[in-house]
PDB file of C-alpha atoms and ligand atoms in Angstrom:
ATOM      1  CA  MET A 185     -15.644 -11.399   5.078  1.00 84.00           C
ATOM      2  CA  PRO A 186     -15.328  -9.188   8.177  1.00 94.00           C
ATOM      3  CA  VAL A 187     -14.433  -5.532   7.811  1.00 97.00           C
ATOM      4  CA  ILE A 188     -10.774  -4.921   8.703  1.00 98.00           C
ATOM      5  CA  LEU A 189     -10.713  -1.175   8.039  1.00 98.00           C
ATOM      6  CA  ASP A 190     -13.588   1.262   8.368  1.00 98.00           C
ATOM      7  CA  ALA A 191     -13.206   4.910   7.352  1.00 98.00           C
ATOM      8  CA  ARG A 192     -16.152   7.106   8.285  1.00 98.00           C
ATOM      9  CA  GLY A 193     -16.851  10.679   7.302  1.00 98.00           C
ATOM     10  CA  LEU A 194     -13.241  11.660   6.626  1.00 98.00           C
ATOM     11  CA  CYS A 195     -12.780  15.338   5.841  1.00 98.00           C
ATOM     12  CA  LYS A 196      -9.550  17.241   5.269  1.00 98.00           C
ATOM     13  CA  ASN A 197      -8.792  20.773   4.150  1.00 98.00           C
ATOM     14  CA  PHE A 198      -5.415  22.391   3.671  1.00 97.00           C
ATOM     15  CA  GLY A 199      -6.387  26.047   4.100  1.00 96.00           C
ATOM     16  CA  ALA A 200      -8.718  26.744   1.188  1.00 95.00           C
ATOM     17  CA  VAL A 201      -7.755  23.486  -0.562  1.00 97.00           C
ATOM     18  CA  THR A 202     -10.056  20.493  -0.063  1.00 97.00           C
ATOM     19  CA  ALA A 203      -8.377  17.064  -0.011  1.00 98.00           C
ATOM     20  CA  ALA A 204     -11.140  14.887   1.500  1.00 98.00           C
ATOM     21  CA  ALA A 205     -14.871  15.609   1.704  1.00 97.00           C
ATOM     22  CA  GLU A 206     -16.845  12.962   3.603  1.00 97.00           C
ATOM     23  CA  VAL A 207     -14.953   9.863   2.528  1.00 98.00           C
ATOM     24  CA  ASN A 208     -16.578   6.615   3.669  1.00 98.00           C
ATOM     25  CA  ALA A 209     -15.234   3.141   2.956  1.00 98.00           C
ATOM     26  CA  ALA A 210     -15.416  -0.238   4.677  1.00 98.00           C
ATOM     27  CA  ILE A 211     -12.650  -2.588   3.530  1.00 98.00           C
ATOM     28  CA  GLU A 212     -13.116  -6.338   3.888  1.00 97.00           C
ATOM     29  CA  LYS A 213     -10.337  -8.501   5.225  1.00 97.00           C
ATOM     30  CA  ASP A 214      -8.267 -10.283   2.543  1.00 96.00           C
ATOM     31  CA  SER A 215      -9.725  -8.201  -0.292  1.00 97.00           C
ATOM     32  CA  VAL A 216      -7.878  -6.437  -3.120  1.00 98.00           C
ATOM     33  CA  VAL A 217      -9.231  -2.924  -3.597  1.00 98.00           C
ATOM     34  CA  GLY A 218      -8.329  -0.542  -6.430  1.00 98.00           C
ATOM     35  CA  LEU A 219      -8.462   3.226  -5.870  1.00 98.00           C
ATOM     36  CA  ILE A 220      -9.052   5.244  -9.025  1.00 97.00           C
ATOM     37  CA  GLY A 221      -9.604   8.917  -9.786  1.00 97.00           C
ATOM     38  CA  THR A 222      -8.127  11.833 -11.700  1.00 94.00           C
ATOM     39  CA  ASN A 223      -5.152  13.823 -10.433  1.00 94.00           C
ATOM     40  CA  GLY A 224      -5.940  15.639  -7.211  1.00 96.00           C
ATOM     41  CA  ALA A 225      -9.101  13.590  -6.529  1.00 97.00           C
ATOM     42  CA  GLY A 226      -7.919  12.618  -3.047  1.00 97.00           C
ATOM     43  CA  LYS A 227      -6.487   9.078  -3.387  1.00 97.00           C
ATOM     44  CA  THR A 228      -3.110   9.747  -1.780  1.00 96.00           C
ATOM     45  CA  THR A 229      -4.791  11.854   0.907  1.00 97.00           C
ATOM     46  CA  PHE A 230      -6.975   8.855   1.753  1.00 98.00           C
ATOM     47  CA  ILE A 231      -3.852   6.679   2.102  1.00 97.00           C
ATOM     48  CA  ASN A 232      -2.114   9.393   4.130  1.00 97.00           C
ATOM     49  CA  MET A 233      -5.036   9.567   6.548  1.00 98.00           C
ATOM     50  CA  ILE A 234      -5.237   5.788   7.016  1.00 98.00           C
ATOM     51  CA  THR A 235      -1.515   5.560   7.716  1.00 97.00           C
ATOM     52  CA  GLY A 236      -1.542   8.570  10.071  1.00 97.00           C
ATOM     53  CA  TYR A 237       0.680  10.865   7.972  1.00 96.00           C
ATOM     54  CA  ILE A 238      -2.223  13.297   7.750  1.00 97.00           C
ATOM     55  CA  LYS A 239      -4.866  13.690  10.445  1.00 98.00           C
ATOM     56  CA  PRO A 240      -8.430  14.159   9.198  1.00 98.00           C
ATOM     57  CA  ASP A 241     -10.231  17.316  10.371  1.00 98.00           C
ATOM     58  CA  GLN A 242     -13.305  15.174  10.909  1.00 98.00           C
ATOM     59  CA  GLY A 243     -14.188  11.492  10.833  1.00 98.00           C
ATOM     60  CA  THR A 244     -12.757   8.292  12.242  1.00 98.00           C
ATOM     61  CA  ILE A 245     -10.703   5.337  11.036  1.00 98.00           C
ATOM     62  CA  GLU A 246     -11.232   1.987  12.718  1.00 98.00           C
ATOM     63  CA  TYR A 247      -8.870  -0.918  12.244  1.00 98.00           C
ATOM     64  CA  GLU A 248     -10.193  -4.241  13.491  1.00 96.00           C
ATOM     65  CA  GLY A 249     -12.702  -2.372  15.625  1.00 93.00           C
ATOM     66  CA  ARG A 250     -10.101  -0.085  17.197  1.00 96.00           C
ATOM     67  CA  ASP A 251     -10.069   3.677  16.627  1.00 98.00           C
ATOM     68  CA  ILE A 252      -6.644   4.451  15.147  1.00 98.00           C
ATOM     69  CA  THR A 253      -7.440   8.034  14.084  1.00 98.00           C
ATOM     70  CA  PRO A 254      -5.278   9.732  16.749  1.00 97.00           C
ATOM     71  CA  LEU A 255      -2.272   7.403  16.465  1.00 97.00           C
ATOM     72  CA  PRO A 256       1.058   8.514  14.954  1.00 96.00           C
ATOM     73  CA  PRO A 257       2.263   6.731  11.761  1.00 94.00           C
ATOM     74  CA  ARG A 258       4.787   4.621  13.647  1.00 88.00           C
ATOM     75  CA  ASP A 259       2.126   3.107  15.901  1.00 91.00           C
ATOM     76  CA  ILE A 260      -0.184   2.488  12.955  1.00 95.00           C
ATOM     77  CA  THR A 261       2.639   0.696  11.115  1.00 91.00           C
ATOM     78  CA  ARG A 262       3.306  -1.377  14.196  1.00 88.00           C
ATOM     79  CA  LEU A 263      -0.343  -2.443  14.267  1.00 92.00           C
ATOM     80  CA  GLY A 264       0.084  -3.832  10.745  1.00 94.00           C
ATOM     81  CA  ILE A 265      -0.869  -1.080   8.290  1.00 96.00           C
ATOM     82  CA  CYS A 266       1.996  -0.352   5.883  1.00 94.00           C
ATOM     83  CA  ARG A 267       2.385   1.603   2.681  1.00 92.00           C
ATOM     84  CA  SER A 268       4.525   2.293  -0.326  1.00 86.00           C
ATOM     85  CA  PHE A 269       4.947   5.771  -1.779  1.00 77.00           C
ATOM     86  CA  GLN A 270       4.382   7.132  -5.292  1.00 69.00           C
ATOM     87  CA  ILE A 271       8.172   7.350  -5.582  1.00 74.00           C
ATOM     88  CA  PRO A 272      10.195   4.349  -4.333  1.00 71.00           C
ATOM     89  CA  GLN A 273      12.033   4.985  -1.056  1.00 80.00           C
ATOM     90  CA  LEU A 274      15.289   3.020  -1.397  1.00 89.00           C
ATOM     91  CA  TYR A 275      18.913   3.308  -0.342  1.00 90.00           C
ATOM     92  CA  PRO A 276      20.389   3.753  -3.840  1.00 91.00           C
ATOM     93  CA  SER A 277      24.021   2.909  -3.074  1.00 94.00           C
ATOM     94  CA  LEU A 278      23.210  -0.308  -1.182  1.00 96.00           C
ATOM     95  CA  THR A 279      22.528  -3.630  -2.834  1.00 97.00           C
ATOM     96  CA  VAL A 280      19.049  -5.099  -3.066  1.00 97.00           C
ATOM     97  CA  TYR A 281      19.872  -7.568  -0.291  1.00 97.00           C
ATOM     98  CA  GLU A 282      21.361  -4.822   1.909  1.00 97.00           C
ATOM     99  CA  ASN A 283      18.239  -2.696   1.415  1.00 96.00           C
ATOM    100  CA  MET A 284      16.189  -5.594   2.772  1.00 96.00           C
ATOM    101  CA  LEU A 285      18.518  -6.028   5.743  1.00 95.00           C
ATOM    102  CA  VAL A 286      18.270  -2.328   6.620  1.00 94.00           C
ATOM    103  CA  GLY A 287      14.469  -2.542   6.534  1.00 92.00           C
ATOM    104  CA  LEU A 288      14.500  -5.688   8.658  1.00 93.00           C
ATOM    105  CA  GLY A 289      16.974  -4.088  11.069  1.00 91.00           C
ATOM    106  CA  ILE A 290      14.525  -1.238  11.643  1.00 88.00           C
ATOM    107  CA  VAL A 291      11.714  -3.709  12.320  1.00 88.00           C
ATOM    108  CA  LEU A 292      13.866  -5.619  14.831  1.00 88.00           C
ATOM    109  CA  ARG A 293      14.985  -2.431  16.529  1.00 86.00           C
ATOM    110  CA  ASN A 294      11.414  -1.146  16.840  1.00 80.00           C
ATOM    111  CA  ALA A 295      10.300  -4.507  18.207  1.00 79.00           C
ATOM    112  CA  ARG A 296      13.020  -4.339  20.856  1.00 80.00           C
ATOM    113  CA  LEU A 297      12.174  -0.732  21.751  1.00 77.00           C
ATOM    114  CA  ALA A 298       8.505  -1.658  22.080  1.00 73.00           C
ATOM    115  CA  GLY A 299       9.511  -4.463  24.440  1.00 71.00           C
ATOM    116  CA  PHE A 300       8.129  -6.970  21.979  1.00 62.00           C
ATOM    117  CA  PHE A 301       9.521 -10.303  23.102  1.00 60.00           C
ATOM    118  CA  HIS A 302       9.424 -13.246  20.801  1.00 55.00           C
ATOM    119  CA  ARG A 303      10.458 -16.812  21.222  1.00 54.00           C
ATOM    120  CA  ARG A 304      13.928 -16.535  19.707  1.00 65.00           C
ATOM    121  CA  GLU A 305      16.013 -13.428  20.079  1.00 69.00           C
ATOM    122  CA  GLY A 306      16.712 -11.968  16.624  1.00 77.00           C
ATOM    123  CA  ASP A 307      13.722 -13.537  14.875  1.00 88.00           C
ATOM    124  CA  VAL A 308      11.680 -11.102  12.820  1.00 90.00           C
ATOM    125  CA  PRO A 309       8.175 -10.623  14.320  1.00 88.00           C
ATOM    126  CA  GLY A 310       5.494 -12.214  12.165  1.00 90.00           C
ATOM    127  CA  TYR A 311       7.984 -14.351  10.262  1.00 92.00           C
ATOM    128  CA  GLY A 312       9.636 -16.279  13.123  1.00 90.00           C
ATOM    129  CA  LYS A 313      12.914 -16.409  11.190  1.00 92.00           C
ATOM    130  CA  PRO A 314      16.182 -14.464  11.366  1.00 93.00           C
ATOM    131  CA  ALA A 315      16.504 -11.348   9.192  1.00 94.00           C
ATOM    132  CA  HIS A 316      18.804 -12.880   6.567  1.00 96.00           C
ATOM    133  CA  GLU A 317      16.313 -15.702   5.946  1.00 97.00           C
ATOM    134  CA  VAL A 318      13.367 -13.295   5.704  1.00 97.00           C
ATOM    135  CA  ALA A 319      15.372 -11.164   3.248  1.00 97.00           C
ATOM    136  CA  GLU A 320      16.048 -14.164   0.995  1.00 97.00           C
ATOM    137  CA  HIS A 321      12.439 -15.339   1.319  1.00 97.00           C
ATOM    138  CA  LEU A 322      10.993 -11.969   0.289  1.00 97.00           C
ATOM    139  CA  LEU A 323      13.471 -11.476  -2.573  1.00 97.00           C
ATOM    140  CA  GLU A 324      12.441 -14.874  -3.896  1.00 96.00           C
ATOM    141  CA  ARG A 325       8.719 -14.086  -3.534  1.00 95.00           C
ATOM    142  CA  PHE A 326       9.106 -10.786  -5.409  1.00 96.00           C
ATOM    143  CA  GLY A 327      11.214 -12.260  -8.198  1.00 95.00           C
ATOM    144  CA  LEU A 328      14.258 -10.240  -7.123  1.00 96.00           C
ATOM    145  CA  ALA A 329      16.683 -13.067  -6.318  1.00 97.00           C
ATOM    146  CA  ASP A 330      18.620 -12.438  -9.549  1.00 96.00           C
ATOM    147  CA  TYR A 331      19.145  -8.800  -8.539  1.00 97.00           C
ATOM    148  CA  ARG A 332      20.249  -9.664  -4.995  1.00 97.00           C
ATOM    149  CA  ASP A 333      23.765  -8.178  -5.207  1.00 97.00           C
ATOM    150  CA  ARG A 334      23.063  -5.242  -7.543  1.00 97.00           C
ATOM    151  CA  ASN A 335      22.959  -1.680  -6.287  1.00 96.00           C
ATOM    152  CA  ALA A 336      19.402  -0.377  -5.991  1.00 95.00           C
ATOM    153  CA  GLN A 337      20.263   2.643  -8.188  1.00 93.00           C
ATOM    154  CA  VAL A 338      20.997   0.495 -11.261  1.00 94.00           C
ATOM    155  CA  LEU A 339      17.768  -1.506 -11.125  1.00 92.00           C
ATOM    156  CA  PRO A 340      15.269  -1.224 -13.987  1.00 88.00           C
ATOM    157  CA  GLY A 341      12.041   0.659 -13.079  1.00 84.00           C
ATOM    158  CA  GLY A 342       9.944  -2.455 -12.512  1.00 87.00           C
ATOM    159  CA  ALA A 343      12.499  -4.110 -10.217  1.00 91.00           C
ATOM    160  CA  ARG A 344      12.906  -0.872  -8.276  1.00 90.00           C
ATOM    161  CA  LYS A 345       9.166  -0.772  -7.622  1.00 90.00           C
ATOM    162  CA  LEU A 346       9.194  -4.450  -6.642  1.00 93.00           C
ATOM    163  CA  LEU A 347      11.991  -3.830  -4.162  1.00 94.00           C
ATOM    164  CA  ASP A 348      10.111  -0.885  -2.685  1.00 93.00           C
ATOM    165  CA  ILE A 349       7.064  -3.096  -2.144  1.00 94.00           C
ATOM    166  CA  ALA A 350       9.160  -6.019  -0.854  1.00 95.00           C
ATOM    167  CA  LEU A 351      10.559  -3.543   1.691  1.00 94.00           C
ATOM    168  CA  THR A 352       7.071  -2.725   2.944  1.00 93.00           C
ATOM    169  CA  MET A 353       6.608  -6.453   3.636  1.00 95.00           C
ATOM    170  CA  VAL A 354       9.397  -6.630   6.226  1.00 93.00           C
ATOM    171  CA  ALA A 355       6.927  -5.494   8.887  1.00 91.00           C
ATOM    172  CA  LYS A 356       4.528  -8.342   7.914  1.00 93.00           C
ATOM    173  CA  PRO A 357       1.602  -5.966   7.251  1.00 95.00           C
ATOM    174  CA  ARG A 358      -2.026  -7.035   7.612  1.00 97.00           C
ATOM    175  CA  ILE A 359      -3.044  -4.174   5.313  1.00 97.00           C
ATOM    176  CA  LEU A 360      -0.808  -2.895   2.537  1.00 97.00           C
ATOM    177  CA  LEU A 361      -1.493   0.392   0.759  1.00 97.00           C
ATOM    178  CA  LEU A 362       0.274   0.796  -2.568  1.00 95.00           C
ATOM    179  CA  ASP A 363       0.337   4.263  -4.137  1.00 93.00           C
ATOM    180  CA  GLU A 364       0.611   3.779  -7.913  1.00 91.00           C
ATOM    181  CA  PRO A 365       2.691   0.579  -7.846  1.00 91.00           C
ATOM    182  CA  THR A 366       2.894   0.464 -11.654  1.00 91.00           C
ATOM    183  CA  SER A 367       3.735   4.125 -12.335  1.00 88.00           C
ATOM    184  CA  GLY A 368       6.961   4.368 -14.320  1.00 84.00           C
ATOM    185  CA  VAL A 369       6.653   0.695 -15.293  1.00 88.00           C
ATOM    186  CA  SER A 370       6.342  -0.074 -19.014  1.00 87.00           C
ATOM    187  CA  ALA A 371       3.011  -1.234 -20.433  1.00 85.00           C
ATOM    188  CA  GLN A 372       4.478  -4.676 -21.187  1.00 87.00           C
ATOM    189  CA  GLU A 373       5.808  -5.132 -17.650  1.00 88.00           C
ATOM    190  CA  LYS A 374       2.736  -3.861 -15.792  1.00 92.00           C
ATOM    191  CA  PHE A 375       0.551  -6.942 -15.774  1.00 94.00           C
ATOM    192  CA  GLY A 376       3.326  -9.347 -14.833  1.00 93.00           C
ATOM    193  CA  MET A 377       4.456  -7.008 -12.109  1.00 93.00           C
ATOM    194  CA  MET A 378       1.007  -6.615 -10.556  1.00 95.00           C
ATOM    195  CA  GLN A 379       0.486 -10.365 -10.691  1.00 95.00           C
ATOM    196  CA  MET A 380       3.765 -10.924  -8.884  1.00 94.00           C
ATOM    197  CA  VAL A 381       3.060  -8.252  -6.266  1.00 95.00           C
ATOM    198  CA  LEU A 382      -0.442  -9.460  -5.487  1.00 96.00           C
ATOM    199  CA  ASP A 383       0.580 -13.132  -5.386  1.00 95.00           C
ATOM    200  CA  ALA A 384       3.440 -12.289  -3.023  1.00 95.00           C
ATOM    201  CA  VAL A 385       1.495  -9.947  -0.775  1.00 94.00           C
ATOM    202  CA  ARG A 386      -1.553 -12.185  -0.507  1.00 93.00           C
ATOM    203  CA  ALA A 387       0.607 -15.232   0.179  1.00 93.00           C
ATOM    204  CA  GLU A 388       1.814 -13.315   3.239  1.00 93.00           C
ATOM    205  CA  GLY A 389      -1.791 -12.742   4.276  1.00 93.00           C
ATOM    206  CA  ALA A 390      -2.288  -9.006   3.672  1.00 96.00           C
ATOM    207  CA  THR A 391      -5.344  -7.060   2.523  1.00 97.00           C
ATOM    208  CA  VAL A 392      -4.358  -4.756  -0.363  1.00 98.00           C
ATOM    209  CA  LEU A 393      -5.434  -1.285  -1.447  1.00 98.00           C
ATOM    210  CA  PHE A 394      -3.718   0.038  -4.556  1.00 97.00           C
ATOM    211  CA  VAL A 395      -3.941   3.327  -6.430  1.00 97.00           C
ATOM    212  CA  GLU A 396      -3.911   2.832 -10.173  1.00 95.00           C
ATOM    213  CA  HIS A 397      -4.549   5.001 -13.233  1.00 93.00           C
ATOM    214  CA  ASP A 398      -4.598   2.186 -15.805  1.00 93.00           C
ATOM    215  CA  MET A 399      -8.162   0.872 -16.025  1.00 94.00           C
ATOM    216  CA  GLU A 400      -7.027  -2.410 -17.582  1.00 94.00           C
ATOM    217  CA  VAL A 401      -4.851  -3.096 -14.552  1.00 95.00           C
ATOM    218  CA  VAL A 402      -7.726  -2.142 -12.244  1.00 96.00           C
ATOM    219  CA  SER A 403     -10.260  -4.374 -13.957  1.00 96.00           C
ATOM    220  CA  ARG A 404      -7.894  -7.298 -14.069  1.00 96.00           C
ATOM    221  CA  PHE A 405      -6.595  -7.187 -10.500  1.00 97.00           C
ATOM    222  CA  ALA A 406      -9.038  -5.372  -8.205  1.00 98.00           C
ATOM    223  CA  GLN A 407     -11.931  -7.250  -6.631  1.00 98.00           C
ATOM    224  CA  ARG A 408     -13.501  -3.962  -5.724  1.00 98.00           C
ATOM    225  CA  VAL A 409     -13.016  -0.397  -6.919  1.00 98.00           C
ATOM    226  CA  LEU A 410     -13.325   2.879  -5.043  1.00 98.00           C
ATOM    227  CA  ALA A 411     -13.629   5.754  -7.519  1.00 98.00           C
ATOM    228  CA  PHE A 412     -12.610   9.190  -6.199  1.00 98.00           C
ATOM    229  CA  TYR A 413     -13.838  12.426  -7.681  1.00 97.00           C
ATOM    230  CA  ASP A 414     -13.791  15.851  -6.049  1.00 96.00           C
ATOM    231  CA  TRP A 415     -12.290  14.345  -2.870  1.00 97.00           C
ATOM    232  CA  ARG A 416     -15.114  11.882  -2.253  1.00 97.00           C
ATOM    233  CA  ILE A 417     -15.959   8.345  -3.329  1.00 98.00           C
ATOM    234  CA  ILE A 418     -18.486   8.404  -6.168  1.00 97.00           C
ATOM    235  CA  ALA A 419     -18.562   4.643  -6.824  1.00 97.00           C
ATOM    236  CA  ASP A 420     -17.783   1.633  -4.662  1.00 97.00           C
ATOM    237  CA  ALA A 421     -18.379  -1.647  -6.489  1.00 98.00           C
ATOM    238  CA  PRO A 422     -16.718  -4.585  -8.260  1.00 98.00           C
ATOM    239  CA  PRO A 423     -14.620  -3.372 -11.234  1.00 97.00           C
ATOM    240  CA  GLN A 424     -17.111  -4.123 -13.998  1.00 96.00           C
ATOM    241  CA  ALA A 425     -19.924  -2.257 -12.263  1.00 97.00           C
ATOM    242  CA  ALA A 426     -17.705   0.610 -11.082  1.00 97.00           C
ATOM    243  CA  LEU A 427     -16.170   1.187 -14.526  1.00 96.00           C
ATOM    244  CA  ALA A 428     -19.606   1.044 -16.155  1.00 96.00           C
ATOM    245  CA  ASP A 429     -20.978   3.670 -13.751  1.00 96.00           C
ATOM    246  CA  GLU A 430     -22.044   6.778 -15.611  1.00 96.00           C
ATOM    247  CA  ASN A 431     -20.289   9.215 -13.255  1.00 96.00           C
ATOM    248  CA  VAL A 432     -17.091   7.161 -13.278  1.00 96.00           C
ATOM    249  CA  ARG A 433     -17.122   7.212 -17.082  1.00 96.00           C
ATOM    250  CA  ARG A 434     -17.783  10.918 -17.149  1.00 95.00           C
ATOM    251  CA  TYR A 435     -15.371  12.059 -14.434  1.00 93.00           C
ATOM    252  CA  VAL A 436     -12.745   9.360 -13.978  1.00 91.00           C
ATOM    253  CA  SER A 437     -12.068   7.045 -16.877  1.00 86.00           C
ATOM    254  CA  GLY A 438     -12.911   9.685 -19.475  1.00 78.00           C
ATOM    255  CA  ASN A 439     -14.776   7.106 -21.533  1.00 61.00           C
ATOM    256  CA  ARG A 440     -18.187   8.416 -22.543  1.00 48.00           C
ATOM    257  CA  ALA A 441     -18.986   5.691 -25.070  1.00 45.00           C
TER     258      ALA A 441
HETATM  259  N1  LIG B 638       0.081  18.315   2.155  1.00 90.71           N
HETATM  260  C1  LIG B 638      -0.743  19.005   1.357  1.00 90.71           C
HETATM  261  N2  LIG B 638      -0.805  20.356   1.400  1.00 90.71           N
HETATM  262  C2  LIG B 638      -1.650  21.049   0.625  1.00 90.71           C
HETATM  263  N3  LIG B 638      -2.478  20.494  -0.270  1.00 90.71           N
HETATM  264  C3  LIG B 638      -2.461  19.153  -0.382  1.00 90.71           C
HETATM  265  C4  LIG B 638      -1.594  18.322   0.417  1.00 90.71           C
HETATM  266  N4  LIG B 638      -1.807  17.009   0.091  1.00 90.71           N
HETATM  267  C5  LIG B 638      -2.751  17.046  -0.867  1.00 90.71           C
HETATM  268  N5  LIG B 638      -3.140  18.295  -1.158  1.00 90.71           N
HETATM  269  C6  LIG B 638      -4.171  18.688  -2.156  1.00 90.71           C
HETATM  270  O1  LIG B 638      -5.302  17.858  -1.927  1.00 90.71           O
HETATM  271  C7  LIG B 638      -5.896  17.473  -3.157  1.00 90.71           C
HETATM  272  C8  LIG B 638      -5.918  15.949  -3.237  1.00 90.71           C
HETATM  273  O2  LIG B 638      -4.582  15.497  -3.475  1.00 90.71           O
HETATM  274  P1  LIG B 638      -4.120  13.980  -3.528  1.00 90.71           P
HETATM  275  O3  LIG B 638      -2.641  13.986  -3.504  1.00 90.71           O
HETATM  276  O4  LIG B 638      -4.811  13.223  -2.467  1.00 90.71           O
HETATM  277  O5  LIG B 638      -4.666  13.523  -4.950  1.00 90.71           O
HETATM  278  P2  LIG B 638      -4.445  12.158  -5.745  1.00 90.71           P
HETATM  279  O6  LIG B 638      -5.806  11.633  -6.039  1.00 90.71           O
HETATM  280  O7  LIG B 638      -3.497  11.291  -5.039  1.00 90.71           O
HETATM  281  O8  LIG B 638      -3.811  12.695  -7.117  1.00 90.71           O
HETATM  282  P3  LIG B 638      -2.656  12.062  -8.084  1.00 90.71           P
HETATM  283  O9  LIG B 638      -3.383  11.095  -8.985  1.00 90.71           O
HETATM  284  O10 LIG B 638      -2.177  13.255  -8.843  1.00 90.71           O
HETATM  285  O11 LIG B 638      -1.613  11.433  -7.238  1.00 90.71           O
HETATM  286  C9  LIG B 638      -5.090  18.144  -4.251  1.00 90.71           C
HETATM  287  O12 LIG B 638      -5.709  19.349  -4.586  1.00 90.71           O
HETATM  288  C10 LIG B 638      -3.751  18.388  -3.588  1.00 90.71           C
HETATM  289  O13 LIG B 638      -3.085  19.477  -4.169  1.00 90.71           O
HETATM  290 MG1  LIG B 639      -1.609  10.559  -5.477  1.00 90.71          MG
END
């Protein structure tokens, strides 16, 4: 598979605090990549640099052969790299369906501002359908149709996370970065939720990077694992090999057996 995203030599310091120290990773198109590492290891910083929220002090990020390092987050999103946050970003007093429409409204507005003309006025770029149809389509894909008319603030934790991720899909991303999609989700719900998310996201044709602390989730769902320790990647391999790596066992998974 061709490389869709290539991070080279990324370094970032916040004053005396290191957040990235020579991070290198080449991500293949259509892959599912798990990012692991203890607290403060640099996973979110990596996501922040790819999405333009933080600029690396050194290094470059190429997306489909184009250097996106200097671009602001909005332009990077427009090119097809989207993210979710560790804490869901929802409009709590709006319904699930209304949350989707707000997200889609922003996409349509940005498309208009960018002078992005599509065949039918009002169709959502990438989907070729009007916003209300895309909203229904995504709610169905993410198993949220039953919650359609509930306020976002009363949703159970798992559904709230699903809505947050469904909202990232309104822009039809080519790469989706998920920061701890299962945090706050019960152990019983986790596997079903990840299955649903990955089925939905991959059906829409996106490459996925997800941060995850639960090694069972990682080994079940990632095709490849990047293990962060001390702000660099200490292992980059399929899950079985990465989780068996001596340094990963010592510094990341805490399993010295
Ligand atoms: N905006 C910032 N200002 C100052 N320090 C920061 C900033 N963002 C991250 N850091 C520091 O950089 C280091 C890496 O943090 P990062 O958030 O990337 O870790 P993480 O691997 O996502 O951890 P967690 O598992 O706890 O989410 C930490 O020491 C953190 O305190
Ligand atoms: Mg983090």
